[in-house]
mmCIF file of C-alpha atoms and ligand atoms in Angstrom:
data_model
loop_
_atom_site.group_PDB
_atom_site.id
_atom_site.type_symbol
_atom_site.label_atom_id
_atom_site.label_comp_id
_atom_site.label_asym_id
_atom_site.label_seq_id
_atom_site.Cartn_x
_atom_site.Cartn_y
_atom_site.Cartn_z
ATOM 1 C CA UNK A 1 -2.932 9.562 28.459
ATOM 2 C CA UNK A 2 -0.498 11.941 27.214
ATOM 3 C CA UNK A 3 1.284 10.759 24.051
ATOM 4 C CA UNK A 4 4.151 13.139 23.382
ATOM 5 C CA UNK A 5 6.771 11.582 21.120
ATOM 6 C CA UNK A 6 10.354 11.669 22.760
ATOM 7 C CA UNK A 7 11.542 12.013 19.423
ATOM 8 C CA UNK A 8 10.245 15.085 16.907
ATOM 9 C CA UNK A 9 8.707 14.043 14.204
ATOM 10 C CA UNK A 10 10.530 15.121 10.897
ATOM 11 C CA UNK A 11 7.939 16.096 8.039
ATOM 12 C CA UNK A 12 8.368 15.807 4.204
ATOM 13 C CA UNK A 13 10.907 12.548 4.507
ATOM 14 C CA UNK A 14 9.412 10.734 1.743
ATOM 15 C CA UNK A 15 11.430 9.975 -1.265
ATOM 16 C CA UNK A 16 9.326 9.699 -4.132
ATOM 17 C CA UNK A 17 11.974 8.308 -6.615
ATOM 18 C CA UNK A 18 12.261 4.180 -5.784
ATOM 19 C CA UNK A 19 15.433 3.412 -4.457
ATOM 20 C CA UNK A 20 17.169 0.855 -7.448
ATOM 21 C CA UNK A 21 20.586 -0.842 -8.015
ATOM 22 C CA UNK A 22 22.152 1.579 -9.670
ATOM 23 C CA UNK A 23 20.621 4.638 -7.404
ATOM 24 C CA UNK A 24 22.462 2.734 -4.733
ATOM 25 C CA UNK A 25 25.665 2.284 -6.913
ATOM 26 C CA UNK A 26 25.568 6.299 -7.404
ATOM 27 C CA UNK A 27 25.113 7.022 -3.565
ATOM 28 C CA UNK A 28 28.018 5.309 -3.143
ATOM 29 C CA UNK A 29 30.194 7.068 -5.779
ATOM 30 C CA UNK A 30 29.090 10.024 -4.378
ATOM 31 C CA UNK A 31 29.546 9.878 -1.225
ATOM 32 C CA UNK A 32 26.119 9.607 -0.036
ATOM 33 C CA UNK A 33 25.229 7.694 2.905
ATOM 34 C CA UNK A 34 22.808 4.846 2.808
ATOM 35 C CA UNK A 35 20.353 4.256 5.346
ATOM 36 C CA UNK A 36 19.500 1.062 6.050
ATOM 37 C CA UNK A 37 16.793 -0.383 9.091
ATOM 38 C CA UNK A 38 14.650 -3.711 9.213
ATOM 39 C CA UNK A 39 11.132 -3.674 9.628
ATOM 40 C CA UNK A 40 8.908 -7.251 10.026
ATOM 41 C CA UNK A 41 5.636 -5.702 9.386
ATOM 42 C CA UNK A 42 2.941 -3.363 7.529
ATOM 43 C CA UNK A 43 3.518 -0.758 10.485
ATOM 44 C CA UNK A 44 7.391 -1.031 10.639
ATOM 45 C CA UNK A 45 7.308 -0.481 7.037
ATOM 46 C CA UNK A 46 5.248 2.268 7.032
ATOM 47 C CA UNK A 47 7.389 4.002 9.159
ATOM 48 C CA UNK A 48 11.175 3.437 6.938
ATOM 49 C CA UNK A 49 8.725 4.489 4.218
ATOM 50 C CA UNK A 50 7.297 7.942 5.831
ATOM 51 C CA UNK A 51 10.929 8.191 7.493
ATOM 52 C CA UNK A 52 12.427 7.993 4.115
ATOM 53 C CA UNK A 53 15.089 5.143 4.253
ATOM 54 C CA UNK A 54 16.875 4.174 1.057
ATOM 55 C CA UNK A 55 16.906 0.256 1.815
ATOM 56 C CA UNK A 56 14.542 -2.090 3.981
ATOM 57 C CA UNK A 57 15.927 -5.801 5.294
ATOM 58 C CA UNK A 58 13.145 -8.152 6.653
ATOM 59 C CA UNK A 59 16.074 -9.169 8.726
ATOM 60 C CA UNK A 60 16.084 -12.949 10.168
ATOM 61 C CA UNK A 61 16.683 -10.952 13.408
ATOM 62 C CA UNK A 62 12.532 -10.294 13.108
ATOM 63 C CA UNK A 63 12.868 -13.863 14.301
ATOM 64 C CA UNK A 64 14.150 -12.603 18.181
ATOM 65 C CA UNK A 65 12.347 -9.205 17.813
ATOM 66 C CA UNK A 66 8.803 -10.491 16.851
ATOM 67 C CA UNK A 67 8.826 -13.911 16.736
ATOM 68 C CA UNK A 68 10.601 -14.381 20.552
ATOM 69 C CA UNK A 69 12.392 -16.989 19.359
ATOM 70 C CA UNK A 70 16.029 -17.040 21.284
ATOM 71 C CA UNK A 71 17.967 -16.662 18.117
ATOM 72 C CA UNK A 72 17.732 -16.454 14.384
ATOM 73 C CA UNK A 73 18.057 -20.258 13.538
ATOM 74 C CA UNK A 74 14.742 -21.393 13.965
ATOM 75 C CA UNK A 75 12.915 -19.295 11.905
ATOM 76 C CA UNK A 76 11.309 -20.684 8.418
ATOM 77 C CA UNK A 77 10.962 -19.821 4.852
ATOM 78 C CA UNK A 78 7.448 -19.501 5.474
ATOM 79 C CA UNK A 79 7.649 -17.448 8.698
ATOM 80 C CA UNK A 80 9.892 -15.137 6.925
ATOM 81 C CA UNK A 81 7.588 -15.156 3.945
ATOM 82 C CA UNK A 82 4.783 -13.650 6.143
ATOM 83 C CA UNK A 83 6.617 -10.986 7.523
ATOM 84 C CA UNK A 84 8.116 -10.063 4.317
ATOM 85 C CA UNK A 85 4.594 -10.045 2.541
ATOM 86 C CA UNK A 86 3.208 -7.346 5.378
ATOM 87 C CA UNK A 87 6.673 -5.510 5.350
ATOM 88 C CA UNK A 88 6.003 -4.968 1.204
ATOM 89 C CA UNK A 89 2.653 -3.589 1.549
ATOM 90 C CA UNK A 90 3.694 -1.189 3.489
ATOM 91 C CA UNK A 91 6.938 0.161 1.346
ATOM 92 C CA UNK A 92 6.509 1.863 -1.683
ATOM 93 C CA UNK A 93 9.727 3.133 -2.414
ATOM 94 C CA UNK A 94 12.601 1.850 -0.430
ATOM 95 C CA UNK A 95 14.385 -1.096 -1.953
ATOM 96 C CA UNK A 96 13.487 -4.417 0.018
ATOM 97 C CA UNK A 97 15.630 -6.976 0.567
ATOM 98 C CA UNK A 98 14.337 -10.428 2.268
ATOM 99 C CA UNK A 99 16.711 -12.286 4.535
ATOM 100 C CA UNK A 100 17.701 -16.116 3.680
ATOM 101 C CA UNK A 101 16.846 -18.275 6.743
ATOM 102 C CA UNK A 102 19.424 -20.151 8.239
ATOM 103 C CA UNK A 103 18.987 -23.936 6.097
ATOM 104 C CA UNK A 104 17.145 -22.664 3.282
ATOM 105 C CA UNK A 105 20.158 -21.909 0.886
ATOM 106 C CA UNK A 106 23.211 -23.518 2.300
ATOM 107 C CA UNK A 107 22.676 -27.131 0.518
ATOM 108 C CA UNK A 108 22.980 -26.189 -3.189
ATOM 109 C CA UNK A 109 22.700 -24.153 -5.421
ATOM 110 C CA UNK A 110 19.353 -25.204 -7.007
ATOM 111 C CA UNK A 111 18.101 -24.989 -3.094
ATOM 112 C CA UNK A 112 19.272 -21.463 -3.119
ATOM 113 C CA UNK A 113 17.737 -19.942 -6.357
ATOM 114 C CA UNK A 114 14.513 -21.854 -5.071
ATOM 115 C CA UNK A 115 14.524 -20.271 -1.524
ATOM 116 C CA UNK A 116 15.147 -16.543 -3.317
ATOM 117 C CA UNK A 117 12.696 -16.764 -5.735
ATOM 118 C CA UNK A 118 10.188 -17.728 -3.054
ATOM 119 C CA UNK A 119 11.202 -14.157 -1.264
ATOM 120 C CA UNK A 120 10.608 -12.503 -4.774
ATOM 121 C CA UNK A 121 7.519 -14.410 -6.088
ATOM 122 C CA UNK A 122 5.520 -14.526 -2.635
ATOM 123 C CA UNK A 123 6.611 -11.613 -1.293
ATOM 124 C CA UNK A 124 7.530 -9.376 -3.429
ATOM 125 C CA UNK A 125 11.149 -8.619 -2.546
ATOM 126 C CA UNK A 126 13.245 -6.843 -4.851
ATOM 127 C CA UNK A 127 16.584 -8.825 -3.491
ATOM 128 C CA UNK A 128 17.615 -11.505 -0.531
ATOM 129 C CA UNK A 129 20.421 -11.393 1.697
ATOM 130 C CA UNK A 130 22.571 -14.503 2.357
ATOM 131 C CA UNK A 131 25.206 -15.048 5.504
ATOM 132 C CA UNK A 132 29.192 -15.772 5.210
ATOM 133 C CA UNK A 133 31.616 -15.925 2.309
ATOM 134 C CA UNK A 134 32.696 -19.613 1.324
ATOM 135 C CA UNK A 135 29.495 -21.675 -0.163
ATOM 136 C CA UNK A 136 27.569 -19.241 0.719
ATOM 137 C CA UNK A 137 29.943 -17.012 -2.364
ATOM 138 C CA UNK A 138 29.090 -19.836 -4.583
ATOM 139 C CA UNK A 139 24.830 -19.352 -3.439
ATOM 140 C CA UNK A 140 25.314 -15.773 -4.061
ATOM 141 C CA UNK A 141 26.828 -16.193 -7.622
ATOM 142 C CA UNK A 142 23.861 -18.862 -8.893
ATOM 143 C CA UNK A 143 21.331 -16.646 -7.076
ATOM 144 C CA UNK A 144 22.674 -13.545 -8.798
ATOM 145 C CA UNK A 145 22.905 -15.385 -12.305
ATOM 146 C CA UNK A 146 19.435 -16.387 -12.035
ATOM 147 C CA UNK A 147 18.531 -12.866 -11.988
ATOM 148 C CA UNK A 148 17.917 -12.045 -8.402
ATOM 149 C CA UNK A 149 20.120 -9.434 -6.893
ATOM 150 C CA UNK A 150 22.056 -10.559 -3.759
ATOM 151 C CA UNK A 151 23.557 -8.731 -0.787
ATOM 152 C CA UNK A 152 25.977 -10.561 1.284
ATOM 153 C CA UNK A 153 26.717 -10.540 4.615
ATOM 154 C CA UNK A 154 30.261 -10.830 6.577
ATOM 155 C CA UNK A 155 31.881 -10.407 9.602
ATOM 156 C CA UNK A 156 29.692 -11.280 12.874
ATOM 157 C CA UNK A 157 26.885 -13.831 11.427
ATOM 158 C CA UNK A 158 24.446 -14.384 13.747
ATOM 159 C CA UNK A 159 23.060 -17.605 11.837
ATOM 160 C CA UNK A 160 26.511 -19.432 12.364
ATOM 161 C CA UNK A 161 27.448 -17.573 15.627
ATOM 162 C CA UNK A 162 28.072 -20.696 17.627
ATOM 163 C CA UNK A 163 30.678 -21.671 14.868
ATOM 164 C CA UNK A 164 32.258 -18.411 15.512
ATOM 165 C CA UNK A 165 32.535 -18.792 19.272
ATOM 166 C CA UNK A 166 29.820 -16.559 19.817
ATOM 167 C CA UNK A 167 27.837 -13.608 19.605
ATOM 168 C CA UNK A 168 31.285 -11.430 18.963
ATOM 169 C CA UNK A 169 32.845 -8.917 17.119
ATOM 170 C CA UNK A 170 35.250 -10.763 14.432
ATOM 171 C CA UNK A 171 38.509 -9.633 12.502
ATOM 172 C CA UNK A 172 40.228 -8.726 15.773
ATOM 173 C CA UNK A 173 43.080 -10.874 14.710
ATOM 174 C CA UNK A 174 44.826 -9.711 11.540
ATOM 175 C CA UNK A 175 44.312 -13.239 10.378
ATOM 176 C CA UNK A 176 40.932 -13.310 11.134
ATOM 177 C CA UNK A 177 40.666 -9.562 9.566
ATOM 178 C CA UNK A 178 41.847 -11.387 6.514
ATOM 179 C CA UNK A 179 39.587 -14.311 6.166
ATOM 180 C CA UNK A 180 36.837 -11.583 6.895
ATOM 181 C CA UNK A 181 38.519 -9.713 3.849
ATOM 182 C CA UNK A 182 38.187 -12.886 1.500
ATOM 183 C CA UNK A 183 35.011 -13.550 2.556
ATOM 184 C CA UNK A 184 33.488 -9.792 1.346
ATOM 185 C CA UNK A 185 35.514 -9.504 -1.991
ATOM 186 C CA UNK A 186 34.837 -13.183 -2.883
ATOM 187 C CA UNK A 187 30.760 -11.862 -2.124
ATOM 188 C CA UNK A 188 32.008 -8.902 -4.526
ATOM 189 C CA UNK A 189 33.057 -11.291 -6.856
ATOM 190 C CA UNK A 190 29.862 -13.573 -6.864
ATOM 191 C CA UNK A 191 28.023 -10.404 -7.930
ATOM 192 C CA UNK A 192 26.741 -9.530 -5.036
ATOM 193 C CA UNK A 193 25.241 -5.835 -5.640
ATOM 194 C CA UNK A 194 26.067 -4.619 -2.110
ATOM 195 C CA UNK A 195 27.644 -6.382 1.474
ATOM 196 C CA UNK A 196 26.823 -5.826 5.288
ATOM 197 C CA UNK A 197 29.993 -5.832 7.706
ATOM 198 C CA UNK A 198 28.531 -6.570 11.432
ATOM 199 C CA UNK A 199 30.192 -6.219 14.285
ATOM 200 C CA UNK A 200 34.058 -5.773 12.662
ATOM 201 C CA UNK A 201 36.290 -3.339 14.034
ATOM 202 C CA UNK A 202 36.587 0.195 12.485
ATOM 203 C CA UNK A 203 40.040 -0.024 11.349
ATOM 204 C CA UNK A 204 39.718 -3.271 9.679
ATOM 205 C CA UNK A 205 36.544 -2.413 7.704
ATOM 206 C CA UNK A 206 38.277 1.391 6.978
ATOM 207 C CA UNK A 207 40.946 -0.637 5.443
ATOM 208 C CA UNK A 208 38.800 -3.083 3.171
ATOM 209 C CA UNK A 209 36.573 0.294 2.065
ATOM 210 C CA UNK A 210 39.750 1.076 0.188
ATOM 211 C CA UNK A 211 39.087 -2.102 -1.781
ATOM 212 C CA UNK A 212 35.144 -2.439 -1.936
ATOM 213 C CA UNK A 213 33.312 -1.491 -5.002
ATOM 214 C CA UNK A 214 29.887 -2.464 -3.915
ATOM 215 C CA UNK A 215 27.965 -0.182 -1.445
ATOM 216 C CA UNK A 216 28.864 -1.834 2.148
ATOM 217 C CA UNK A 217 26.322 -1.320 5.220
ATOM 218 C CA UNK A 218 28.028 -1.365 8.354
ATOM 219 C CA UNK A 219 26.246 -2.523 11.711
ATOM 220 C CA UNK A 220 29.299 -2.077 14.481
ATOM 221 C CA UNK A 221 31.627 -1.549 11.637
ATOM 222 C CA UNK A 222 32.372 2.255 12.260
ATOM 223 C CA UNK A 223 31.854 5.077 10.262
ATOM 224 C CA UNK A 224 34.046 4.468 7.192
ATOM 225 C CA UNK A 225 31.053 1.947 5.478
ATOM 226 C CA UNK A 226 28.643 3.977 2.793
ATOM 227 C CA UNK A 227 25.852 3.262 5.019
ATOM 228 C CA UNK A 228 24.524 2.099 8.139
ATOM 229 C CA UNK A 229 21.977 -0.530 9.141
ATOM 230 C CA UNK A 230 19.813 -1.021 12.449
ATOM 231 C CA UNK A 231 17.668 -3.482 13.827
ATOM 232 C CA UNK A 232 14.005 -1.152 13.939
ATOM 233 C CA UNK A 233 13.439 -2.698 17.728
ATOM 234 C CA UNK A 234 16.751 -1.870 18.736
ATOM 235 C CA UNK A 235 16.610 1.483 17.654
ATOM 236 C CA UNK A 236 13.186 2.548 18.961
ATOM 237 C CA UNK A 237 13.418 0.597 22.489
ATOM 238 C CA UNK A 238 11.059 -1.989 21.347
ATOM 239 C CA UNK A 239 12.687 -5.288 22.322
ATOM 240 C CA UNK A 240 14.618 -6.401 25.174
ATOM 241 C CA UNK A 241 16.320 -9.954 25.086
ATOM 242 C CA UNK A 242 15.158 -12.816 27.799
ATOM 243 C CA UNK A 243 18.883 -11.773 28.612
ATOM 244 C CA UNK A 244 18.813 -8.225 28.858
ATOM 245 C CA UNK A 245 21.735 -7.858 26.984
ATOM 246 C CA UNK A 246 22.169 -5.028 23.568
ATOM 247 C CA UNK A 247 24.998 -5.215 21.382
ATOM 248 C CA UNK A 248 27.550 -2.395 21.895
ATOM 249 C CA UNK A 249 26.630 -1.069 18.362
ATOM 250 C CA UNK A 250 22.650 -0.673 18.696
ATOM 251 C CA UNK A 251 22.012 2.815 19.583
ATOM 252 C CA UNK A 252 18.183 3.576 20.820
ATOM 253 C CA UNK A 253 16.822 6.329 19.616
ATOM 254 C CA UNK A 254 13.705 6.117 21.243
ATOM 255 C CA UNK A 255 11.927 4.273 24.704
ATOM 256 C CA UNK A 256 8.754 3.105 22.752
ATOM 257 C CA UNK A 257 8.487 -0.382 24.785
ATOM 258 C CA UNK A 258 8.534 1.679 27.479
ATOM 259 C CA UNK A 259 5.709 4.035 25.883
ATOM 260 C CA UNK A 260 3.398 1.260 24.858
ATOM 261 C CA UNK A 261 4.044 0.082 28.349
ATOM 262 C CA UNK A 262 2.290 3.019 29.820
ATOM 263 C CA UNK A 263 -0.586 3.067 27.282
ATOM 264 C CA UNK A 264 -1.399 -0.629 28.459
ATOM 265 C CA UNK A 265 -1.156 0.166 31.895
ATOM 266 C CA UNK A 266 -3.091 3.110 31.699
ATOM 267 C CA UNK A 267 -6.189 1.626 29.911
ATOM 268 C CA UNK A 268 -6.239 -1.229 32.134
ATOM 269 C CA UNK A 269 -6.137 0.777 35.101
ATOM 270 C CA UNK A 270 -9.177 3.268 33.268
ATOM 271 C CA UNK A 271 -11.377 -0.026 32.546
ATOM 272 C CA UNK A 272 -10.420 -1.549 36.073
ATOM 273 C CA UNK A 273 -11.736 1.972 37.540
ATOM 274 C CA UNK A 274 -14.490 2.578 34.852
ATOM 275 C CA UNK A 275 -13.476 5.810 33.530
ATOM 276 C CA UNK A 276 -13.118 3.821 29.869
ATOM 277 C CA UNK A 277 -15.538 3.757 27.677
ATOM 278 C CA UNK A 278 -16.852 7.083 28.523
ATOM 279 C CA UNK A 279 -19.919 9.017 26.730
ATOM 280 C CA UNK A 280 -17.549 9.916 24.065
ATOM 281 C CA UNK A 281 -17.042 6.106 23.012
ATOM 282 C CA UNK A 282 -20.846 4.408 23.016
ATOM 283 C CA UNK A 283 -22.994 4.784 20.380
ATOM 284 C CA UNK A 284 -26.642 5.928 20.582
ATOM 285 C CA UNK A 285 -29.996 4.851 19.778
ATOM 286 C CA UNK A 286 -32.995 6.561 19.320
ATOM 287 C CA UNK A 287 -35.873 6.433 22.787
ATOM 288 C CA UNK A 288 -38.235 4.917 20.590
ATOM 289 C CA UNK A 289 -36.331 2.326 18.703
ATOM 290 C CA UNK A 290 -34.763 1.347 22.181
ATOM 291 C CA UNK A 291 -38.550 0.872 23.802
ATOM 292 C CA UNK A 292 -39.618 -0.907 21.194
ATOM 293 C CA UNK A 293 -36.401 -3.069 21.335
ATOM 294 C CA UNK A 294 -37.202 -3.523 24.816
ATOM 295 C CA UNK A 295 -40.594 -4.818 24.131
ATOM 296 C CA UNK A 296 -39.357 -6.974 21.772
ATOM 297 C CA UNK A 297 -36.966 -8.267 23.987
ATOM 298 C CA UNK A 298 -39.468 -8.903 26.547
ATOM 299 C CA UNK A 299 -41.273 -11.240 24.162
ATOM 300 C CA UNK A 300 -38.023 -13.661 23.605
ATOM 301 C CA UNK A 301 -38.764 -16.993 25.572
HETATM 302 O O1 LIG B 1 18.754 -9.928 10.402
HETATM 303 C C1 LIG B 1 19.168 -8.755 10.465
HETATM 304 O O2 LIG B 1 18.533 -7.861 11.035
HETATM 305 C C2 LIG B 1 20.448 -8.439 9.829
HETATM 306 C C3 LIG B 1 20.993 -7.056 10.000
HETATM 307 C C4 LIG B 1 21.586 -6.917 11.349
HETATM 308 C C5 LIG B 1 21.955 -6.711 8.938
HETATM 309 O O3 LIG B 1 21.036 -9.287 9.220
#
């Protein structure tokens, strides 16, 4: 088949420097914008890494996107664990950051420090993402005090989205703007080393940059945040939902579903057809070793 990329390949992406806390911290002060994706395995990661992203989320979206489940509540610790294991030996120098499952922080705060040192322990993540202001504040501050760097999470939160009427963009009140507001700088004051906004509009999260000291990555938040995040299937054309519906903010930058598509189809149609394997795909064996193997054979009961 031919393989030509849709995209061209960019060469010499690779940061050698790891991305850290305070290289983050300095991106922002300068200006500098952060790029964000998720990736749920060792090939995803590969990619951010030879793409040269400065941070890497095992998002609990890897739930819909790999593990077909219909949202991100059902996925476990342990699920998450797996994918976050592959996802770190792929990376080498982007900063990872493993996503809290919904239930596996909310009940206390000993329950949360457990959950995150699981994600750094097991698999190796260098921080963990929680959802919502709140308790979830409170999880972030014991979390962060017991050494493990947060990043919080406000605006549309997929992991409470039925509490929020949906899978919707929030703050398009002003009073919901404002309990969006209090959610991030309460997250800011936890300790929280850096915040995603999701799915707020540009205006409101323009407004609350004038007040945020930690880097925020906006997803549907415009282009005021200091970075951006995607979902990695979103932006290469990798997953469709059972629903066929995309959020307004996930651009594609590639068709690779529809790629891999074609690469299936055409292999089954070359083995259906026997043009696959050809000569160029067998291995050989020498006349003699193959008549005396046939001798042999000859002598099996
Ligand atoms: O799970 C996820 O992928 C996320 C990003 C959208 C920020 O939380």
């Amino acid at each position: 088949m031919s393989a030509t990329p849709r995209t061209p390949v960019p060469q010499n992406l690779q940061d050698p420097i790891p991305m850290t806390l305070p290289r983050l911290a300095e991106k922002k002060r300068l200006s500098e914008p952060i790029v964000m994706i998720t990736a749920y395995d060792y090939p995803s990661a590969q990619v951010a890494q030879e793409a040269g992203v400065d941070v890497v989320l095992v998002g609990d979206s890897g739930a819909m996107t790999v593990l077909g489940y219909p949202s991100t509540v059902p996925v476990s610790t342990d699920e998450m664990l797996m994918l976050a294991s592959a996802v770190r030996r792929g990376l080498d120098t982007p900063l990872l950051v493993g996503d809290l499952p919904f239930g596996s922080y909310e009940a206390s705060d000993e329950q949360a420090i457990a959950t995150a040192q699981r994600f750094v322990k097991e698999a190796g993540c260098d921080a963990v993402k929680l959802e919502r202001g709140g308790t979830s504040a409170d999880r972030a501050r014991a979390i962060v005090q017991s050494g493990i760097p947060v990043m919080g999470h406000v605006g549309l939160t997929p992991q409470t989205a039925t509490a929020l009427g949906g899978y919707r963009a929030q703050g398009r009140t002003s009073e919901r703007a404002l309990d969006v507001a209090e959610d991030a700088l309460a997250l800011e004051r936890a300790g929280c080393f850096s915040i995603v906004f999701e799915a707020v509009p540009a205006a409101v999260a323009a407004e609350l940059m004038e007040r945020m000291e930690i880097p925020v990555i906006g997803i549907g938040a415009g282009p005021a945040t200091d970075g951006q995040v995607l979902v990695f299937h979103d932006l290469l054309g990798i997953y469709s939902s059972s629903t066929g519906h995309a959020p307004r903010f996930a651009k594609r930058y590639a068709e690779v579903k529809a790629q891999m598509v074609a690469g299936v189809a055409e292999y089954a149609s070359e083995v259906r057809n026997h043009a696959f394997p050809g000569p160029e795909h067998v291995y050989s064996i020498d006349d003699e070793e193959l008549a005396r193997f046939r001798s042999g054979l000859a002598g099996i009961a």
